[in-house]
Tab-separated table of C-alpha atoms in Angstrom:
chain	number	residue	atom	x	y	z
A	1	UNK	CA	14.671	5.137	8.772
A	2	UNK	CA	14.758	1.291	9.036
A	3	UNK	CA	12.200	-1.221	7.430
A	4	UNK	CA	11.810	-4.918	9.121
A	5	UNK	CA	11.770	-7.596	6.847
A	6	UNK	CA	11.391	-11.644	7.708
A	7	UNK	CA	14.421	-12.664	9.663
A	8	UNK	CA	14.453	-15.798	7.831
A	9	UNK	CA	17.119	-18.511	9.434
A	10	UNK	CA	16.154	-20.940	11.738
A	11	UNK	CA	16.210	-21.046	15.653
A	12	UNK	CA	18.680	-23.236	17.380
A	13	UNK	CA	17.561	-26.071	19.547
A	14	UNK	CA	17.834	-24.253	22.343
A	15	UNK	CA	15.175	-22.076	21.075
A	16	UNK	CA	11.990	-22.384	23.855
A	17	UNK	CA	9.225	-22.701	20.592
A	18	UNK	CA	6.300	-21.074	22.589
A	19	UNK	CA	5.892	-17.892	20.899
A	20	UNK	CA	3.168	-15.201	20.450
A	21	UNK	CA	1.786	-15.849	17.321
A	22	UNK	CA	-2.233	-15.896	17.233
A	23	UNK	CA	-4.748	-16.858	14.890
A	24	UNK	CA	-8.302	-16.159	16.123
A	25	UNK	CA	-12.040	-15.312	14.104
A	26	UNK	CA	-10.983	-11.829	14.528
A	27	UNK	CA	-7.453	-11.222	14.060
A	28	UNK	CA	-4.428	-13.087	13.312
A	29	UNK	CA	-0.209	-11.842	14.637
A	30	UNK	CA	2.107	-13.568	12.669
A	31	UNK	CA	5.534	-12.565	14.723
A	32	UNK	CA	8.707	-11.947	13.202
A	33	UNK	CA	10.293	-14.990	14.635
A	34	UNK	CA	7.886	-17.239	12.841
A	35	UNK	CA	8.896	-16.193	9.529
A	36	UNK	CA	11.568	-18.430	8.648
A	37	UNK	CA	13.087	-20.076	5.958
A	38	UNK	CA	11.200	-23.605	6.246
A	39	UNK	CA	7.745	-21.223	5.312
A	40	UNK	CA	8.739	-19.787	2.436
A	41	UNK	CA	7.213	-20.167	-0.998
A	42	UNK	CA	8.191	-19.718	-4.536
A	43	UNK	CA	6.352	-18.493	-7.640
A	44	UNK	CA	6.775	-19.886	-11.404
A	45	UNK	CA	8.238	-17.399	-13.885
A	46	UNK	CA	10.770	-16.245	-10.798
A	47	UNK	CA	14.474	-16.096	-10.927
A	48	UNK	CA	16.261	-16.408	-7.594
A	49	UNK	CA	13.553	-15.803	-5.538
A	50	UNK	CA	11.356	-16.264	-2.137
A	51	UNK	CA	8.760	-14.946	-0.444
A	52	UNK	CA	6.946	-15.109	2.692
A	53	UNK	CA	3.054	-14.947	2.120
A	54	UNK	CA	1.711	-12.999	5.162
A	55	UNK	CA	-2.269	-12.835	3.890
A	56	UNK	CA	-3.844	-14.275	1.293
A	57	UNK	CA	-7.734	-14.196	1.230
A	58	UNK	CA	-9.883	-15.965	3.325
A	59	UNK	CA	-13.438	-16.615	3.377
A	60	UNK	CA	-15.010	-14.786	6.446
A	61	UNK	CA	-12.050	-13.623	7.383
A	62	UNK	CA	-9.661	-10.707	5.569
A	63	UNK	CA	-10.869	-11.302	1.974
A	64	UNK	CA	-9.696	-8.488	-0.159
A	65	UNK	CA	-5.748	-8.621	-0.267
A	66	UNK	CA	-2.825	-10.856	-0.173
A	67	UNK	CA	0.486	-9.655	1.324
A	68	UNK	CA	4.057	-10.828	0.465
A	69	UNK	CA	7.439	-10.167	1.682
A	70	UNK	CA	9.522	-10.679	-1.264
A	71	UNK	CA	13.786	-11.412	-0.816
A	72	UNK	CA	15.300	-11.313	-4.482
A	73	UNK	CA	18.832	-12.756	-4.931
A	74	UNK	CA	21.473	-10.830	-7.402
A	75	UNK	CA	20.087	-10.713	-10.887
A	76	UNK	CA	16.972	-12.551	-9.356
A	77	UNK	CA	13.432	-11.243	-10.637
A	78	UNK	CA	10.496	-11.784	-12.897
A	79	UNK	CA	9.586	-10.649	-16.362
A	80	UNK	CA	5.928	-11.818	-15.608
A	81	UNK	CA	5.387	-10.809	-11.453
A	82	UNK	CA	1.847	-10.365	-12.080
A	83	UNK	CA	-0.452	-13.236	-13.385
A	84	UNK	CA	-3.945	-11.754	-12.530
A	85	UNK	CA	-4.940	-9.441	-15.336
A	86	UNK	CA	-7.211	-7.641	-12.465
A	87	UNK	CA	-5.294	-7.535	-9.593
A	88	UNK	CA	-3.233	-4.292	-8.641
A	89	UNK	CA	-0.080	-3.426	-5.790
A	90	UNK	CA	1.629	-1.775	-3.734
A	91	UNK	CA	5.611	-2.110	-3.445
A	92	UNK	CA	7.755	-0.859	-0.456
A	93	UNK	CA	11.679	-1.053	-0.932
A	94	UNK	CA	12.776	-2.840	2.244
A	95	UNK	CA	16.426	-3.300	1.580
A	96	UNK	CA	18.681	-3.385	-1.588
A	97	UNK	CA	18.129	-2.010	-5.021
A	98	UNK	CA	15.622	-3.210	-7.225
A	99	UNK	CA	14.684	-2.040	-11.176
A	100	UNK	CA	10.942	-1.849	-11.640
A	101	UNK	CA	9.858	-0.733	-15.398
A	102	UNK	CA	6.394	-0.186	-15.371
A	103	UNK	CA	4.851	0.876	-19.176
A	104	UNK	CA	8.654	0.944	-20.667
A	105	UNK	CA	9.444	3.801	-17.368
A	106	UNK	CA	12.471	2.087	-15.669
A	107	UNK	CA	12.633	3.109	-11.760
A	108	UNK	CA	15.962	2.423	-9.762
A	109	UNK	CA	14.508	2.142	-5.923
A	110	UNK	CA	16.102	1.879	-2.454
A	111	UNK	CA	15.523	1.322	0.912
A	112	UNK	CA	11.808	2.961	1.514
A	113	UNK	CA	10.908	3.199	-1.895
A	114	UNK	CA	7.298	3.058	-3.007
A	115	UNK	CA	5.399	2.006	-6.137
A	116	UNK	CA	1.744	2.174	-7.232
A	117	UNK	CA	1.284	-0.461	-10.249
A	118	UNK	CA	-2.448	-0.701	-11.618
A	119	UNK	CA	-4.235	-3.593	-12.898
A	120	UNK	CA	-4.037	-2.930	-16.701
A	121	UNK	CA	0.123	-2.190	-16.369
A	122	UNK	CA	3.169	-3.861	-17.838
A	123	UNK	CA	5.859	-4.391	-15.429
A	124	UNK	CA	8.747	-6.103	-14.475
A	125	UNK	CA	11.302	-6.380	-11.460
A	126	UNK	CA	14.837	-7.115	-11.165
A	127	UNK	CA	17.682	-7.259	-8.544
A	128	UNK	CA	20.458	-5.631	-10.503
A	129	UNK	CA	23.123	-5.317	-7.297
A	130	UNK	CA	25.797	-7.450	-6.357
A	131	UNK	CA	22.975	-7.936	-3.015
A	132	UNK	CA	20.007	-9.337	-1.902
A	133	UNK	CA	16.997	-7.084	-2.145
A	134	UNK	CA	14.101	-7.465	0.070
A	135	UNK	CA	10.017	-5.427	-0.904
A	136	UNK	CA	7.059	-5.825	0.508
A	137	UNK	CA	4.190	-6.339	-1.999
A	138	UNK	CA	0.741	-6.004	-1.348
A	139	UNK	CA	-1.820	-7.176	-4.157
A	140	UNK	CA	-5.602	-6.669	-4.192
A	141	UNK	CA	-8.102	-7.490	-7.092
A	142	UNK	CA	-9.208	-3.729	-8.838
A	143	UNK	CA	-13.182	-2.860	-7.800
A	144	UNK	CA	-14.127	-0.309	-10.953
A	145	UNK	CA	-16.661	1.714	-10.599
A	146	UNK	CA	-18.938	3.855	-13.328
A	147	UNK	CA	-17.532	7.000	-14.155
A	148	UNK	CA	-14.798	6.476	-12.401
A	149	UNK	CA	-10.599	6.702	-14.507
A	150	UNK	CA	-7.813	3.682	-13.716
A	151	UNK	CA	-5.502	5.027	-11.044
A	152	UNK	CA	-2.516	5.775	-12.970
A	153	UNK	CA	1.468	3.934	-11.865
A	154	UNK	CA	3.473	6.343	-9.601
A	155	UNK	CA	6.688	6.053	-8.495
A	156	UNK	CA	8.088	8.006	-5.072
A	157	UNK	CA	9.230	6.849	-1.547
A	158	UNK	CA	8.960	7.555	1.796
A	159	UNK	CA	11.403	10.141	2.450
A	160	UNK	CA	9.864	12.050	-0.094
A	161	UNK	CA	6.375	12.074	1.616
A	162	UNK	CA	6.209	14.363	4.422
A	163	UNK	CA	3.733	12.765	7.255
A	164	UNK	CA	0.299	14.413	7.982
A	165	UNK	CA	-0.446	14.715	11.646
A	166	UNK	CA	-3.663	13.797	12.519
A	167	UNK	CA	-5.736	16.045	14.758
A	168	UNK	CA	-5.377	16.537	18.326
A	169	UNK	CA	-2.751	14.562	18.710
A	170	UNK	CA	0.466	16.977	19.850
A	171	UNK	CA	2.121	15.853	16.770
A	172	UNK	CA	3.179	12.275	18.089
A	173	UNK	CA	0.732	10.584	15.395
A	174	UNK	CA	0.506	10.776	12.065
A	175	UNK	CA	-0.146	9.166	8.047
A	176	UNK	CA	2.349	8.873	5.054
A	177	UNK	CA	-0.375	9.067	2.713
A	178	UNK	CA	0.795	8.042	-1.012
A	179	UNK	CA	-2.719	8.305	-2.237
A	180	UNK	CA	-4.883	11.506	-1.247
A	181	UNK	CA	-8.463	9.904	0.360
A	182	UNK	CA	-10.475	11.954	-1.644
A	183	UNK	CA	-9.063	10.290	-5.159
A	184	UNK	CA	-11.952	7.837	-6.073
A	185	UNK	CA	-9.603	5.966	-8.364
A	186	UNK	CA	-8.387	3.785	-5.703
A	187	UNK	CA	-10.024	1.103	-3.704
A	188	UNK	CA	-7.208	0.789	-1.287
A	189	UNK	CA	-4.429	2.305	0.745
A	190	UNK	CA	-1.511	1.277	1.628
A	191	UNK	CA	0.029	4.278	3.769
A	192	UNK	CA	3.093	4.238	6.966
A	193	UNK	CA	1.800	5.276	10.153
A	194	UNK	CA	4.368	6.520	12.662
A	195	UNK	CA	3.940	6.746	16.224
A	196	UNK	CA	6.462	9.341	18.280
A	197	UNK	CA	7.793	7.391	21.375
A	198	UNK	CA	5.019	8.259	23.960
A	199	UNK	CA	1.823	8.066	21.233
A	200	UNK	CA	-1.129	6.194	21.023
A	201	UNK	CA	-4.310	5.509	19.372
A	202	UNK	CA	-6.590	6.951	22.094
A	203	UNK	CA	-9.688	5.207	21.157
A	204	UNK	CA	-10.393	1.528	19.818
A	205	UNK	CA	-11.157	1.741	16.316
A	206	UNK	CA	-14.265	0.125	15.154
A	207	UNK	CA	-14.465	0.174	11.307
A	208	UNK	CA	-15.709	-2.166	7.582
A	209	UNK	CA	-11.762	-1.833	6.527
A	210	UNK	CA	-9.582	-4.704	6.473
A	211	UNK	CA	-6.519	-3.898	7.806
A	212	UNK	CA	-2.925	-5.567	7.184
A	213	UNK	CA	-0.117	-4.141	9.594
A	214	UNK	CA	3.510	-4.883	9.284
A	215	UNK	CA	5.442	-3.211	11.782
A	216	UNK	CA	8.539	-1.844	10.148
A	217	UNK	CA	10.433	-0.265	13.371
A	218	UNK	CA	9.710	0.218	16.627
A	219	UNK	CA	7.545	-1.577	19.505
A	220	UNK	CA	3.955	-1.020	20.913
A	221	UNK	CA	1.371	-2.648	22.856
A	222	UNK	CA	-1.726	-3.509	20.171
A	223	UNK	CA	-5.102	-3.970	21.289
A	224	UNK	CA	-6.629	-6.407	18.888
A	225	UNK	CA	-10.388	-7.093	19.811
A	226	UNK	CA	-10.288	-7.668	23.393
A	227	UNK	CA	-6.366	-8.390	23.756
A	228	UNK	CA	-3.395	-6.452	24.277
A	229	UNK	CA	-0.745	-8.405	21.930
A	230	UNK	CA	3.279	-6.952	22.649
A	231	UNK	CA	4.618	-6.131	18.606
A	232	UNK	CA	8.105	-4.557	17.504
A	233	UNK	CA	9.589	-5.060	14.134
A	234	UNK	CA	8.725	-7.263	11.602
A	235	UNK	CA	5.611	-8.480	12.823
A	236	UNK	CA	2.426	-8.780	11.050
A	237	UNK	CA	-1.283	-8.876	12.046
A	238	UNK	CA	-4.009	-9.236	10.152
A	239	UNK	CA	-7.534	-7.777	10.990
A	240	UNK	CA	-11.166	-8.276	9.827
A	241	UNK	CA	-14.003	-6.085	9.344
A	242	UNK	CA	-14.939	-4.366	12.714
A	243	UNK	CA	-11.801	-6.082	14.712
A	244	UNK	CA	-11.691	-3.048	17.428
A	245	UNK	CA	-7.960	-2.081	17.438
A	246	UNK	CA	-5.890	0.457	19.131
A	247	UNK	CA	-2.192	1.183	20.148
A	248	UNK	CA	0.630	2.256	23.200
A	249	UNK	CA	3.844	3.205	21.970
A	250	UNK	CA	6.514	1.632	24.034
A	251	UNK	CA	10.561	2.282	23.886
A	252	UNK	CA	12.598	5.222	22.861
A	253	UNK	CA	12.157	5.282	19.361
A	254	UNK	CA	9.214	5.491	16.551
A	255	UNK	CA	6.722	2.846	16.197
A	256	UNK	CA	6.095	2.743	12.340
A	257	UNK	CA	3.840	0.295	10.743
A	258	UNK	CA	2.683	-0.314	6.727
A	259	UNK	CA	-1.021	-0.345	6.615
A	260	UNK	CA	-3.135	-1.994	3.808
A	261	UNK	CA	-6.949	-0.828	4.110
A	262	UNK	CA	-9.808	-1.008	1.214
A	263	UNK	CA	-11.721	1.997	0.546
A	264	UNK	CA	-13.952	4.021	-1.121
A	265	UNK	CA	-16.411	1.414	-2.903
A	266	UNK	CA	-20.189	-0.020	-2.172
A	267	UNK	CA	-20.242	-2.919	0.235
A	268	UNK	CA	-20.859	-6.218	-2.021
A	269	UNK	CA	-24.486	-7.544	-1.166
């Protein structure tokens, strides 16, 4: 299994600059080539680190999650990654090694290793190797709700999560699901979808989820509202509430994507 991360770099001159990035009221595609190093940002408390911020919140538009692509240098990391007492994530190894201790439990991940963190955790993250290591990190803000325990911190990967095909599909589509749907504990997912060459989202999904898709391998034609966008790896797109969406698979090979959606709580009035 591979897992795209920003190319970083810059093009050469002879680069033609017209690209297919889009921002629009209903959905934004943030390609791969636009993720470079003149757009990256750095966070205080931080050794040898950058990041690429793919979402952050904005109002009337995705509102409930910010997304990072993180690249951490040899002995680069943080003590202190989180500084919002409320907020919880997701990590996804994309290449390298990194050393996440969450609660005093020290984790060595790789490549496609996965880690739940909840708001009221301890944690810190290092690059021990002699390597760069690259995670994506998706944060949203905890909802509680009555009744209702923390999620606890996990620790697993993708290659120890076998897929679940979804129905009536011939077994070309189907969910990594690191969360079951039914746990109330959690407000959001953040699962893999994978695509067998030839498979397709037969239907254009209507739906109050926000969605954040970065496609980690793989190409497909997207529908996103009323347009069919061309993606393959490393690009992002960002959807709002009720953005209609569906997919093609194109090429010989899976298309795999990370998906951030919110769940399972009351619609703020």
């Amino acid at each position: 299994m591979s897992y795209a991360f920003p190319p970083g770099g810059l093009p050469d001159q002879s680069a033609n600059p017209e690209g297919h990035a889009v921002f629009t009221p209903a959905y934004a595609v943030i390609p791969a080539n636009t993720q470079r190093d003149i757009v990256t940002s750095f966070l205080p408390g931080w050794k040898g680190m950058r990041m690429w911020v793919l979402a952050r919140p904005l109002s009337g538009f995705a509102e409930t999650f910010s997304q990072y692509a993180v690249e951490l240098a040899p002995n680069g990391g943080s003590d202190a990654p989180e500084v919002d007492p409320e907020s919880q994530s997701v990590i996804l190894v994309a290449n390298g090694t990194l050393t996440l201790n969450i609660d005093g439990a020290k984790h060595v991940m790789g490549a496609g290793g996965y880690a739940y963190i909840p708001p009221d955790a301890v944690w810190t993250i290092w690059n021990d190797g002699d390597a760069k290591a690259e995670f994506h990190w998706v944060r949203k803000r905890y909802v509680g709700a009555e009744g209702v325990d923390l999620p606890e911190a996990f620790v697993t990967s993708d290659q120890e999560n076998a897929p679940v095909v979804m129905p009536d599909c011939d077994g070309v589509w189907a969910t990594t699901r690191f969360v079951e749907p039914t746990d109330l504990r959690h407000d959001m997912h953040v699962n893999i979808v994978t695509f067998q060459p030839g498979g397709r989202i037969p239907f254009a999904e209507t739906h109050v989820m926000e969605h954040g898709l970065y496609v980690l391998q793989g190409t497909a034609d997207y529908l996103l509202n009323k347009d069919w966008v061309p993606v393959g790896p490393g690009d992002f797109m960002w959807l709002r509430a009720f953005c209609p969406q569906a997919c093609i698979t194109t090429g010989n090979e899976p298309f795999r994507y990370l998906l951030y959606k919110d769940v399972n709580r009351h619609m703020p009035l």
